[in-house]
Tab-separated table of C-alpha atoms and ligand atoms in Angstrom:
chain	number	residue	atom	x	y	z
R	20	MET	CA	8.526	-1.444	-27.305
R	21	GLU	CA	9.525	-0.541	-30.814
R	22	LEU	CA	10.731	-3.495	-32.588
R	23	SER	CA	13.072	-3.452	-35.453
R	24	THR	CA	11.885	-5.704	-38.329
R	25	HIS	CA	14.975	-5.341	-40.262
R	26	LYS	CA	17.431	-8.159	-41.582
R	27	LEU	CA	21.133	-7.928	-42.055
R	28	THR	CA	23.122	-9.443	-44.844
R	29	PHE	CA	26.892	-10.422	-44.636
R	30	LYS	CA	29.151	-11.519	-47.339
R	31	LYS	CA	31.044	-14.885	-46.783
R	32	GLY	CA	34.014	-14.301	-44.255
R	33	GLN	CA	32.590	-11.008	-42.813
R	34	ARG	CA	32.461	-10.797	-39.078
R	35	VAL	CA	29.041	-10.352	-37.610
R	36	PHE	CA	30.147	-9.478	-33.971
R	37	LYS	CA	33.425	-10.105	-31.915
R	38	VAL	CA	34.030	-11.108	-28.426
R	39	GLY	CA	33.793	-8.270	-26.009
R	40	ASP	CA	30.997	-6.333	-28.096
R	41	GLU	CA	27.828	-4.949	-26.505
R	42	ALA	CA	25.036	-7.481	-26.828
R	43	LEU	CA	22.321	-5.296	-28.092
R	44	CYS	CA	20.242	-7.853	-30.040
R	45	ALA	CA	20.071	-11.670	-30.821
R	46	TYR	CA	19.571	-12.904	-34.246
R	47	ILE	CA	17.701	-15.776	-36.155
R	48	VAL	CA	19.456	-17.304	-39.177
R	49	GLU	CA	17.255	-16.633	-42.241
R	50	SER	CA	19.880	-18.070	-44.856
R	51	GLY	CA	23.418	-19.355	-45.122
R	52	THR	CA	25.721	-20.394	-42.183
R	53	ILE	CA	27.328	-18.741	-39.370
R	54	ASP	CA	30.363	-20.033	-37.461
R	55	LEU	CA	31.286	-19.146	-33.782
R	56	TYR	CA	34.930	-18.920	-32.643
R	57	ALA	CA	36.420	-18.149	-29.104
R	58	ILE	CA	38.036	-15.035	-30.622
R	59	SER	CA	39.051	-15.406	-34.240
R	60	GLN	CA	38.834	-17.758	-37.283
R	61	GLU	CA	42.151	-19.153	-36.210
R	62	ASP	CA	40.687	-20.686	-33.091
R	63	GLU	CA	38.756	-23.975	-33.095
R	64	LEU	CA	35.291	-23.756	-34.326
R	65	ILE	CA	32.681	-23.620	-31.294
R	66	ALA	CA	29.638	-23.980	-33.395
R	67	SER	CA	28.208	-23.769	-36.896
R	68	LEU	CA	24.534	-22.518	-37.173
R	69	SER	CA	22.209	-22.507	-40.069
R	70	LYS	CA	18.601	-21.440	-41.121
R	71	GLY	CA	16.157	-21.184	-38.282
R	72	GLU	CA	18.738	-21.283	-35.422
R	73	LEU	CA	19.108	-18.542	-32.820
R	74	LEU	CA	22.390	-16.855	-31.710
R	75	GLY	CA	23.653	-13.884	-29.477
R	76	GLU	CA	20.860	-14.687	-26.955
R	77	MET	CA	23.248	-15.185	-24.068
R	78	GLY	CA	24.473	-11.568	-23.737
R	79	VAL	CA	20.904	-10.327	-24.233
R	80	ILE	CA	19.521	-12.442	-21.402
R	81	ASP	CA	22.244	-11.497	-18.840
R	82	LYS	CA	23.249	-8.157	-20.247
R	83	SER	CA	26.836	-9.187	-20.702
R	84	LYS	CA	29.197	-8.791	-23.547
R	85	ARG	CA	29.593	-11.131	-26.402
R	86	SER	CA	31.597	-14.220	-25.264
R	87	VAL	CA	32.474	-15.393	-28.739
R	88	SER	CA	32.994	-14.067	-32.193
R	89	ALA	CA	30.752	-14.871	-35.057
R	90	PHE	CA	31.659	-14.882	-38.936
R	91	ALA	CA	29.626	-15.510	-42.009
R	92	ALA	CA	30.759	-19.076	-43.280
R	93	THR	CA	28.645	-18.327	-46.416
R	94	ASP	CA	26.650	-15.359	-47.555
R	95	LEU	CA	24.367	-14.867	-44.814
R	96	GLU	CA	21.011	-13.193	-43.843
R	97	LEU	CA	20.028	-12.496	-40.296
R	98	LEU	CA	16.827	-11.470	-38.679
R	99	VAL	CA	17.485	-9.024	-35.792
R	100	ILE	CA	15.763	-9.971	-32.502
R	101	ASP	CA	15.485	-6.739	-30.229
R	102	ARG	CA	16.834	-7.144	-26.718
R	103	GLU	CA	13.505	-6.200	-25.326
R	104	GLN	CA	11.626	-8.945	-27.187
R	105	ILE	CA	13.471	-11.362	-24.850
R	106	THR	CA	14.035	-9.250	-21.719
R	107	LYS	CA	10.535	-8.025	-21.239
R	108	ARG	CA	9.192	-11.538	-21.192
R	109	LEU	CA	11.894	-12.658	-18.805
R	110	GLU	CA	11.117	-9.985	-16.425
R	111	LYS	CA	7.659	-11.259	-16.271
R	112	SER	CA	8.625	-14.833	-15.901
R	113	ASP	CA	8.707	-17.005	-12.742
R	114	PRO	CA	11.789	-15.879	-10.530
R	115	ILE	CA	12.696	-19.603	-10.459
R	116	ILE	CA	12.984	-19.848	-14.115
R	117	ARG	CA	15.048	-16.538	-14.138
R	118	GLY	CA	17.302	-17.690	-11.391
R	119	VAL	CA	18.005	-21.051	-13.038
R	120	MET	CA	18.601	-19.602	-16.416
R	121	GLU	CA	21.066	-17.068	-14.834
R	122	VAL	CA	22.958	-20.047	-13.118
R	123	LEU	CA	22.996	-21.998	-16.317
R	124	LEU	CA	24.471	-18.830	-18.246
R	125	ARG	CA	27.145	-18.373	-15.816
R	126	ARG	CA	28.169	-22.030	-16.020
R	127	ILE	CA	28.288	-21.834	-19.794
R	128	ARG	CA	30.299	-18.542	-19.724
R	129	ASN	CA	32.677	-20.065	-17.220
R	130	MET	CA	33.259	-22.867	-19.608
R	131	LEU	CA	33.789	-20.600	-22.583
R	132	GLY	CA	35.551	-17.939	-20.869
R	133	THR	CA	38.350	-19.872	-19.307
R	134	SER	CA	39.688	-20.707	-22.788
R	135	HIS	CA	40.740	-17.056	-23.847
R	136	GLU	CA	42.439	-13.877	-22.758
R	137	PHE	CA	39.090	-11.759	-22.865
R	138	ASP	CA	38.008	-13.567	-19.711
R	139	GLU	CA	37.673	-10.328	-17.739
R	140	VAL	CA	35.932	-8.414	-20.490
R	141	VAL	CA	33.343	-11.075	-20.993
R	142	ASN	CA	32.657	-12.253	-17.497
R	143	HIS	CA	31.445	-9.308	-15.863
R	144	PRO	CA	28.112	-10.070	-14.269
R	145	SER	CA	25.932	-6.948	-14.094
R	146	SER	CA	25.058	-5.729	-10.580
R	147	ASP	CA	21.750	-7.355	-10.234
R	148	ASP	CA	22.848	-10.744	-11.382
R	149	ASN	CA	23.113	-12.061	-7.827
R	150	SER	CA	19.772	-10.790	-6.820
R	151	ILE	CA	18.197	-12.732	-9.815
R	152	VAL	CA	19.754	-15.799	-8.551
R	153	THR	CA	18.897	-15.235	-4.924
R	154	GLU	CA	15.254	-14.403	-5.541
R	155	GLY	CA	15.012	-17.662	-7.676
R	156	LEU	CA	16.590	-19.675	-5.073
R	157	ASP	CA	14.677	-18.024	-2.290
R	158	LYS	CA	11.427	-19.001	-4.028
R	159	ILE	CA	12.563	-22.716	-4.329
R	160	ARG	CA	13.414	-22.850	-0.687
R	161	PHE	CA	10.015	-21.087	0.280
R	162	GLU	CA	8.153	-23.707	-1.801
R	163	LYS	CA	10.024	-26.588	-0.046
R	164	GLU	CA	9.178	-25.100	3.325
R	165	LEU	CA	5.585	-24.956	2.223
R	166	HIS	CA	5.691	-28.609	1.485
R	167	GLN	CA	7.169	-29.386	4.731
R	168	ALA	CA	4.634	-27.193	6.534
R	169	LEU	CA	1.741	-28.940	5.138
R	170	GLU	CA	3.204	-32.336	6.172
R	171	LYS	CA	3.856	-30.979	9.695
R	172	GLY	CA	0.458	-29.476	10.053
R	173	ASP	CA	1.688	-25.955	10.159
R	174	ILE	CA	-0.966	-24.744	7.591
R	175	ASN	CA	-4.154	-24.217	9.652
R	176	ASN	CA	-7.513	-22.507	9.223
R	177	VAL	CA	-8.722	-19.529	11.121
R	178	TYR	CA	-12.587	-18.856	10.930
R	179	GLN	CA	-14.273	-15.475	10.438
R	180	PRO	CA	-17.962	-15.514	11.336
R	181	MET	CA	-20.662	-14.113	9.083
R	182	VAL	CA	-23.455	-12.524	10.852
R	183	CYS	CA	-27.087	-12.590	9.822
R	184	LEU	CA	-28.122	-9.055	9.871
R	185	LYS	CA	-31.822	-9.557	10.671
R	186	SER	CA	-31.263	-11.864	13.623
R	187	GLY	CA	-27.756	-10.488	14.729
R	188	LYS	CA	-26.626	-14.183	15.160
R	189	ILE	CA	-23.662	-15.961	13.633
R	190	ALA	CA	-25.003	-17.785	10.584
R	191	GLY	CA	-21.722	-19.237	9.189
R	192	PHE	CA	-17.988	-18.896	8.791
R	193	GLU	CA	-15.372	-18.308	6.193
R	194	ALA	CA	-12.430	-20.738	6.480
R	195	LEU	CA	-9.102	-18.653	5.954
R	196	SER	CA	-5.938	-20.467	5.869
R	197	ARG	CA	-2.771	-19.414	7.715
R	198	TRP	CA	0.801	-20.614	7.694
R	199	ASN	CA	2.483	-20.517	10.999
R	200	HIS	CA	6.046	-20.232	9.771
R	201	PRO	CA	8.772	-21.000	12.333
R	202	GLU	CA	10.938	-17.694	11.524
R	203	LYS	CA	8.422	-15.458	9.670
R	204	GLY	CA	5.611	-16.054	11.816
R	205	MET	CA	2.090	-15.920	10.327
R	206	VAL	CA	2.394	-15.883	6.630
R	207	SER	CA	-0.395	-14.333	4.606
R	208	PRO	CA	-2.536	-16.670	2.286
R	209	PHE	CA	-1.908	-14.045	-0.440
R	210	GLU	CA	1.726	-15.164	-0.259
R	211	PHE	CA	1.535	-18.925	0.047
R	212	ILE	CA	-1.795	-19.750	-1.853
R	213	THR	CA	-0.301	-18.301	-5.167
R	214	LEU	CA	2.925	-20.382	-4.598
R	215	ALA	CA	0.859	-23.546	-3.749
R	216	GLU	CA	-1.112	-22.896	-6.982
R	217	GLU	CA	2.113	-22.550	-9.036
R	218	SER	CA	3.411	-25.834	-7.687
R	219	ASP	CA	0.299	-27.995	-7.788
R	220	LEU	CA	0.622	-28.230	-4.024
R	221	ILE	CA	-2.670	-26.500	-3.845
R	222	LYS	CA	-4.459	-29.800	-4.594
R	223	THR	CA	-3.371	-31.521	-1.277
R	224	MET	CA	-3.422	-28.398	0.543
R	225	GLY	CA	-6.892	-27.583	-0.697
R	226	LEU	CA	-8.236	-30.933	0.468
R	227	GLN	CA	-6.624	-30.544	3.857
R	228	ILE	CA	-8.186	-27.173	4.276
R	229	PHE	CA	-11.496	-28.514	3.212
R	230	ASP	CA	-11.242	-31.432	5.633
R	231	SER	CA	-10.427	-29.275	8.675
R	232	ALA	CA	-12.977	-26.856	7.774
R	233	CYS	CA	-15.718	-29.608	7.494
R	234	LYS	CA	-14.420	-31.271	10.713
R	235	GLN	CA	-14.857	-27.938	12.450
R	236	LEU	CA	-18.238	-26.962	11.139
R	237	ALA	CA	-19.454	-30.406	12.619
R	238	GLU	CA	-18.029	-29.181	16.009
R	239	PHE	CA	-19.301	-25.659	15.769
R	240	GLN	CA	-22.811	-27.113	15.075
R	241	LYS	CA	-22.723	-29.277	17.983
R	242	ALA	CA	-21.577	-26.430	20.125
R	243	ARG	CA	-24.575	-24.265	18.735
R	244	ASP	CA	-27.112	-27.011	19.252
R	245	ARG	CA	-26.218	-27.208	23.041
R	246	VAL	CA	-26.966	-23.303	23.137
R	247	ASN	CA	-29.902	-23.216	20.899
R	248	ASN	CA	-31.167	-25.759	18.379
R	249	ASN	CA	-33.941	-23.785	16.794
R	250	LEU	CA	-31.687	-21.739	14.450
R	251	SER	CA	-30.905	-22.561	10.826
R	252	PRO	CA	-27.861	-24.780	10.390
R	253	LEU	CA	-24.429	-23.082	10.508
R	254	PHE	CA	-22.662	-22.895	7.004
R	255	MET	CA	-19.043	-22.882	6.065
R	256	SER	CA	-17.548	-20.861	3.261
R	257	ILE	CA	-14.330	-22.402	1.699
R	258	ASN	CA	-12.255	-20.713	-0.987
R	259	VAL	CA	-11.241	-22.818	-3.865
R	260	SER	CA	-8.775	-22.178	-6.647
R	261	ALA	CA	-8.989	-23.055	-10.337
R	262	ALA	CA	-6.313	-25.563	-9.933
R	263	GLN	CA	-8.504	-27.406	-7.404
R	264	LEU	CA	-11.580	-27.360	-9.577
R	265	THR	CA	-9.702	-28.671	-12.457
R	266	SER	CA	-8.108	-31.598	-10.640
R	267	GLU	CA	-9.676	-35.016	-11.477
R	268	ASN	CA	-11.356	-36.102	-8.397
R	269	PHE	CA	-12.093	-32.838	-6.747
R	270	PHE	CA	-15.854	-33.026	-6.375
R	271	ALA	CA	-15.617	-36.819	-5.426
R	272	ASP	CA	-13.091	-35.936	-2.747
R	273	ILE	CA	-14.773	-33.131	-1.193
R	274	PHE	CA	-17.977	-35.039	-1.201
R	275	ALA	CA	-16.353	-37.874	0.570
R	276	ILE	CA	-14.967	-35.383	3.113
R	277	THR	CA	-18.601	-34.106	3.950
R	278	LYS	CA	-20.067	-37.666	4.234
R	279	ASN	CA	-17.128	-38.401	6.649
R	280	TYR	CA	-18.168	-35.597	9.027
R	281	ASN	CA	-21.920	-36.231	8.380
R	282	ILE	CA	-22.247	-32.798	6.924
R	283	ASP	CA	-25.044	-31.826	4.448
R	284	PRO	CA	-23.107	-30.320	1.423
R	285	ALA	CA	-25.796	-27.688	1.430
R	286	ASN	CA	-24.333	-26.220	4.296
R	287	ILE	CA	-20.832	-25.855	2.474
R	288	LYS	CA	-20.302	-22.833	0.231
R	289	ILE	CA	-17.481	-23.001	-2.183
R	290	GLU	CA	-16.172	-19.435	-2.867
R	291	ILE	CA	-14.798	-18.828	-6.296
R	292	THR	CA	-13.572	-15.567	-7.944
R	293	GLU	CA	-13.654	-14.381	-11.418
R	294	SER	CA	-9.921	-14.733	-11.963
R	295	LEU	CA	-10.689	-18.534	-11.874
R	296	VAL	CA	-13.263	-18.107	-14.741
R	297	VAL	CA	-11.273	-18.534	-18.010
R	298	ASP	CA	-13.510	-20.546	-19.986
R	299	TYR	CA	-17.308	-20.270	-19.144
R	300	LYS	CA	-18.122	-23.655	-20.850
R	301	LYS	CA	-15.707	-25.493	-18.543
R	302	VAL	CA	-16.547	-23.673	-15.395
R	303	LYS	CA	-20.322	-24.293	-16.149
R	304	ILE	CA	-19.625	-28.021	-16.192
R	305	TRP	CA	-17.838	-27.671	-12.725
R	306	ILE	CA	-20.466	-25.636	-11.398
R	307	ASP	CA	-23.233	-27.945	-12.413
R	308	ASP	CA	-21.273	-30.994	-10.854
R	309	CYS	CA	-20.982	-28.927	-7.688
R	310	ARG	CA	-24.807	-28.077	-7.719
R	311	ASN	CA	-25.719	-31.745	-8.521
R	312	MET	CA	-23.746	-32.880	-5.366
R	313	GLY	CA	-25.720	-30.266	-3.308
R	314	PHE	CA	-22.874	-27.739	-2.643
R	315	LYS	CA	-23.705	-24.153	-2.588
R	316	LEU	CA	-21.664	-21.732	-4.692
R	317	SER	CA	-20.596	-18.197	-3.735
R	318	LEU	CA	-19.208	-15.615	-6.042
R	319	ASP	CA	-16.388	-13.844	-4.176
R	320	ASP	CA	-15.084	-10.317	-4.446
R	321	PHE	CA	-18.012	-9.252	-6.302
R	322	GLY	CA	-17.426	-5.894	-8.011
R	323	THR	CA	-13.630	-5.886	-8.015
R	324	GLY	CA	-13.251	-6.562	-11.776
R	325	TYR	CA	-12.429	-10.034	-10.969
R	326	SER	CA	-16.074	-10.952	-10.406
R	327	GLY	CA	-18.616	-9.256	-12.637
R	328	PHE	CA	-21.948	-9.278	-14.071
R	329	GLN	CA	-21.114	-11.684	-16.940
R	330	HIS	CA	-20.580	-14.320	-14.341
R	331	LEU	CA	-24.197	-13.838	-12.904
R	332	LEU	CA	-25.484	-14.044	-16.470
R	333	GLU	CA	-23.635	-17.257	-17.582
R	334	LEU	CA	-23.268	-19.065	-14.168
R	335	ASP	CA	-25.607	-19.976	-11.378
R	336	PHE	CA	-24.538	-18.793	-7.919
R	337	HIS	CA	-26.433	-19.201	-4.538
R	338	THR	CA	-24.609	-16.170	-2.899
R	339	ILE	CA	-22.649	-13.194	-3.957
R	340	LYS	CA	-20.057	-11.597	-1.861
R	341	ILE	CA	-19.721	-7.884	-2.311
R	342	ASP	CA	-16.153	-6.775	-1.900
R	343	GLN	CA	-14.885	-4.455	0.600
R	344	ALA	CA	-14.126	-1.762	-2.162
R	345	PHE	CA	-17.778	-0.943	-1.919
R	346	THR	CA	-18.730	-1.526	1.736
R	347	LEU	CA	-15.605	0.538	2.957
R	348	SER	CA	-16.738	3.623	1.174
R	349	ILE	CA	-20.528	3.298	1.807
R	350	GLU	CA	-20.244	6.348	4.176
R	351	THR	CA	-18.215	8.584	2.185
R	352	ASN	CA	-19.303	7.844	-1.513
R	353	PRO	CA	-23.090	8.121	-2.053
R	354	LYS	CA	-22.544	6.100	-5.341
R	355	SER	CA	-21.325	3.073	-3.350
R	356	LEU	CA	-24.732	2.945	-1.256
R	357	ILE	CA	-26.746	3.108	-4.683
R	358	MET	CA	-24.542	0.304	-6.099
R	359	LEU	CA	-25.059	-1.743	-3.008
R	360	GLU	CA	-28.890	-1.238	-3.190
R	361	VAL	CA	-28.969	-2.149	-6.864
R	362	ILE	CA	-26.761	-5.352	-6.329
R	363	THR	CA	-28.818	-6.364	-3.320
R	364	ASP	CA	-32.204	-5.906	-5.153
R	365	MET	CA	-30.798	-7.758	-8.233
R	366	ALA	CA	-29.544	-10.683	-5.994
R	367	ASN	CA	-32.850	-10.954	-4.338
R	368	ARG	CA	-34.680	-11.059	-7.570
R	369	MET	CA	-32.257	-13.806	-8.771
R	370	ASN	CA	-32.823	-15.849	-5.730
R	371	MET	CA	-29.238	-15.310	-4.486
R	372	SER	CA	-28.254	-14.223	-0.753
R	373	VAL	CA	-25.852	-11.391	-0.311
R	374	VAL	CA	-22.894	-11.249	1.944
R	375	ALA	CA	-21.203	-7.812	2.333
R	376	GLU	CA	-17.494	-8.103	3.314
R	377	GLY	CA	-15.072	-5.995	5.186
R	378	ILE	CA	-17.657	-4.275	7.521
R	379	GLU	CA	-15.531	-2.112	10.057
R	380	ASP	CA	-18.085	-0.070	11.785
R	381	LEU	CA	-21.678	0.075	13.160
R	382	LYS	CA	-23.067	2.732	10.824
R	383	SER	CA	-22.107	0.554	7.764
R	384	ALA	CA	-23.626	-2.422	9.322
R	385	ASN	CA	-26.872	-0.637	10.040
R	386	LYS	CA	-26.948	0.689	6.555
R	387	LEU	CA	-26.439	-2.663	4.935
R	388	LYS	CA	-29.204	-3.964	7.247
R	389	SER	CA	-31.584	-1.295	6.061
R	390	ILE	CA	-30.881	-2.144	2.436
R	391	GLY	CA	-31.647	-5.727	2.919
R	392	VAL	CA	-28.153	-7.269	2.790
R	393	ASP	CA	-28.501	-10.825	4.336
R	394	TYR	CA	-25.157	-11.325	5.963
R	395	ALA	CA	-22.210	-9.210	7.113
R	396	GLN	CA	-18.627	-10.082	7.472
R	397	GLY	CA	-15.916	-7.973	8.911
R	398	TYR	CA	-13.824	-6.744	11.718
R	399	TYR	CA	-16.650	-4.640	13.227
R	400	PHE	CA	-18.226	-8.054	14.074
R	401	PHE	CA	-15.508	-10.531	14.302
R	402	LYS	CA	-11.869	-10.857	13.063
R	403	PRO	CA	-10.814	-14.268	11.728
R	404	MET	CA	-10.083	-16.302	14.888
R	405	GLN	CA	-8.966	-19.735	15.985
R	406	ALA	CA	-11.675	-22.386	16.197
R	407	SER	CA	-11.332	-22.606	19.985
R	408	ASP	CA	-12.243	-19.092	20.298
R	409	VAL	CA	-15.432	-19.353	18.034
R	410	CYS	CA	-17.254	-21.445	20.411
R	411	LYS	CA	-17.507	-18.578	22.971
R	412	PHE	CA	-19.737	-16.532	20.546
R	413	LEU	CA	-22.117	-19.259	19.289
D	787	LIG	P1	-11.038	-13.249	0.749
D	787	LIG	O1	-11.573	-14.614	0.333
D	787	LIG	O2	-11.508	-12.139	0.043
D	787	LIG	O3	-11.073	-13.230	2.187
D	787	LIG	C1	-11.443	-12.064	2.903
D	787	LIG	C2	-9.961	-11.275	3.537
D	787	LIG	O4	-10.428	-9.993	4.025
D	787	LIG	C3	-9.496	-12.134	4.579
D	787	LIG	O5	-7.973	-11.971	4.388
D	787	LIG	C4	-9.947	-11.505	5.810
D	787	LIG	O6	-9.203	-11.709	6.956
D	787	LIG	C5	-9.917	-10.000	5.377
D	787	LIG	N1	-11.093	-9.373	6.198
D	787	LIG	C6	-12.204	-9.803	6.836
D	787	LIG	N2	-12.799	-8.711	7.324
D	787	LIG	C7	-12.195	-7.615	7.073
D	787	LIG	C8	-12.260	-6.078	7.464
D	787	LIG	O7	-13.296	-5.894	8.171
D	787	LIG	N3	-11.412	-5.276	7.088
D	787	LIG	C9	-10.257	-5.722	6.393
D	787	LIG	N4	-9.363	-4.843	5.927
D	787	LIG	N5	-10.111	-7.081	6.028
D	787	LIG	C10	-11.059	-7.997	6.354
D	787	LIG	P2	-6.982	-13.148	4.501
D	787	LIG	O8	-7.407	-14.222	5.497
D	787	LIG	O9	-5.615	-12.585	4.525
D	787	LIG	O10	-7.196	-13.903	2.992
D	787	LIG	C11	-6.796	-13.287	1.985
D	787	LIG	C12	-7.178	-14.023	0.680
D	787	LIG	O11	-6.389	-15.292	0.576
D	787	LIG	C13	-8.604	-14.317	0.699
D	787	LIG	O12	-9.379	-13.345	0.355
D	787	LIG	C14	-8.648	-15.614	-0.300
D	787	LIG	O13	-8.763	-14.978	-1.563
D	787	LIG	C15	-7.272	-16.215	-0.087
D	787	LIG	N6	-7.463	-17.363	0.763
D	787	LIG	C16	-7.546	-17.462	2.130
D	787	LIG	N7	-7.666	-18.763	2.519
D	787	LIG	C17	-7.658	-19.489	1.388
D	787	LIG	C18	-7.735	-20.951	1.132
D	787	LIG	O14	-7.813	-21.706	2.089
D	787	LIG	N8	-7.809	-21.267	-0.220
D	787	LIG	C19	-7.693	-20.471	-1.202
D	787	LIG	N9	-7.679	-20.798	-2.316
D	787	LIG	N10	-7.573	-19.079	-0.971
D	787	LIG	C20	-7.543	-18.740	0.193
D	788	LIG	CA1	-13.244	-15.629	0.177
D	789	LIG	CA1	-13.563	-11.685	-0.678
């Protein structure tokens, strides 16, 4: 984006722009005063702007023509704000904000436009205006539905077993949330977790997910004990977002949940990813709290760019989960195998266990076992499933 840095000067009485002009830029008043009229200076004064005030932004935002005329009320200096400086940021902003802004602009334009004959020239929404509003409103609706879904109990967990590669037995599970939407069917957590994070709903949702995962672990353990009570206790991995960790009572709340189901926090692994680590000092405090309460910590998606070596250096994890990006190419890319060997060796020497994610075939599973990877998770072994189905495999 090339930005103009220039300023424009106008003599008192000169016109800056007129109604119906293309809105190519906005302005900040640097000195002097500028008056806005419906069409000409004979009309009633709409506004008078002076140093530090912004003008001309409406047409820039919704790509429509100038809806007022502007004249220098005194000698005037204006700083030019390029259209892209505003539109590029708007494109990246939340669709709800864009949609609401679009609605507001239309309303203001209607109020301005009805008073003059240029109505048609000015009020010509560009072709994608409606899609901006629709996208924003759809998102608001989706967020409402998510709220209701949580209240109605339509957000549930499925469980994907993790297999101990040495014994071939199920060692634990990852709780993965699902939204059973009345029209859309199963909605991916990629879609609704982000939405929940944006609206703070994640705190309530996260605790609900945590609660059902702990309840379920207690039941899985009971079922396992009936079959074989000589094995190590089962564990449950639970994904946690930054917004949850930063919420005030998070650790006290999850600790209370484990007590309620008589679960040792050592059998709960809290999975976090790098995208969550914004400030090492802060995260270190959370992680220390977590460890002090006895929970285990797992670094998710290791190797994706979201979770990297700096985390291992700065923070203490019990487990690293190697991302599917490495395990999927283990057969085709010799470098993947080397990297897996190195990561596993490093983890062993740092006293961490290793989980390989996304295992889809026997060959990969055997290779990982031969390298010394502790646990494997993937469709080859088990897909995520309903709790009632898990008991058949314990
Ligand atoms: P993740 O934590 O990396 O979870 C692993 C994802 O890989 C899951 O997708 C799982 O179904 C999928 N997967 C497992 N084995 C295989 C395989 O062999 N091949 C392939 N192609 N995929 C496999 P899912 O359930 O759609 O979850 C997506 C992401 O949503 C999760 O990625 C996690 O980041 C997030 N998520 C899920 N549940 C929760 C939750 O309760 N809280 C939070 N904060 N995030 C969650
Ligand atoms: Ca995970
Ligand atoms: Ca993962």
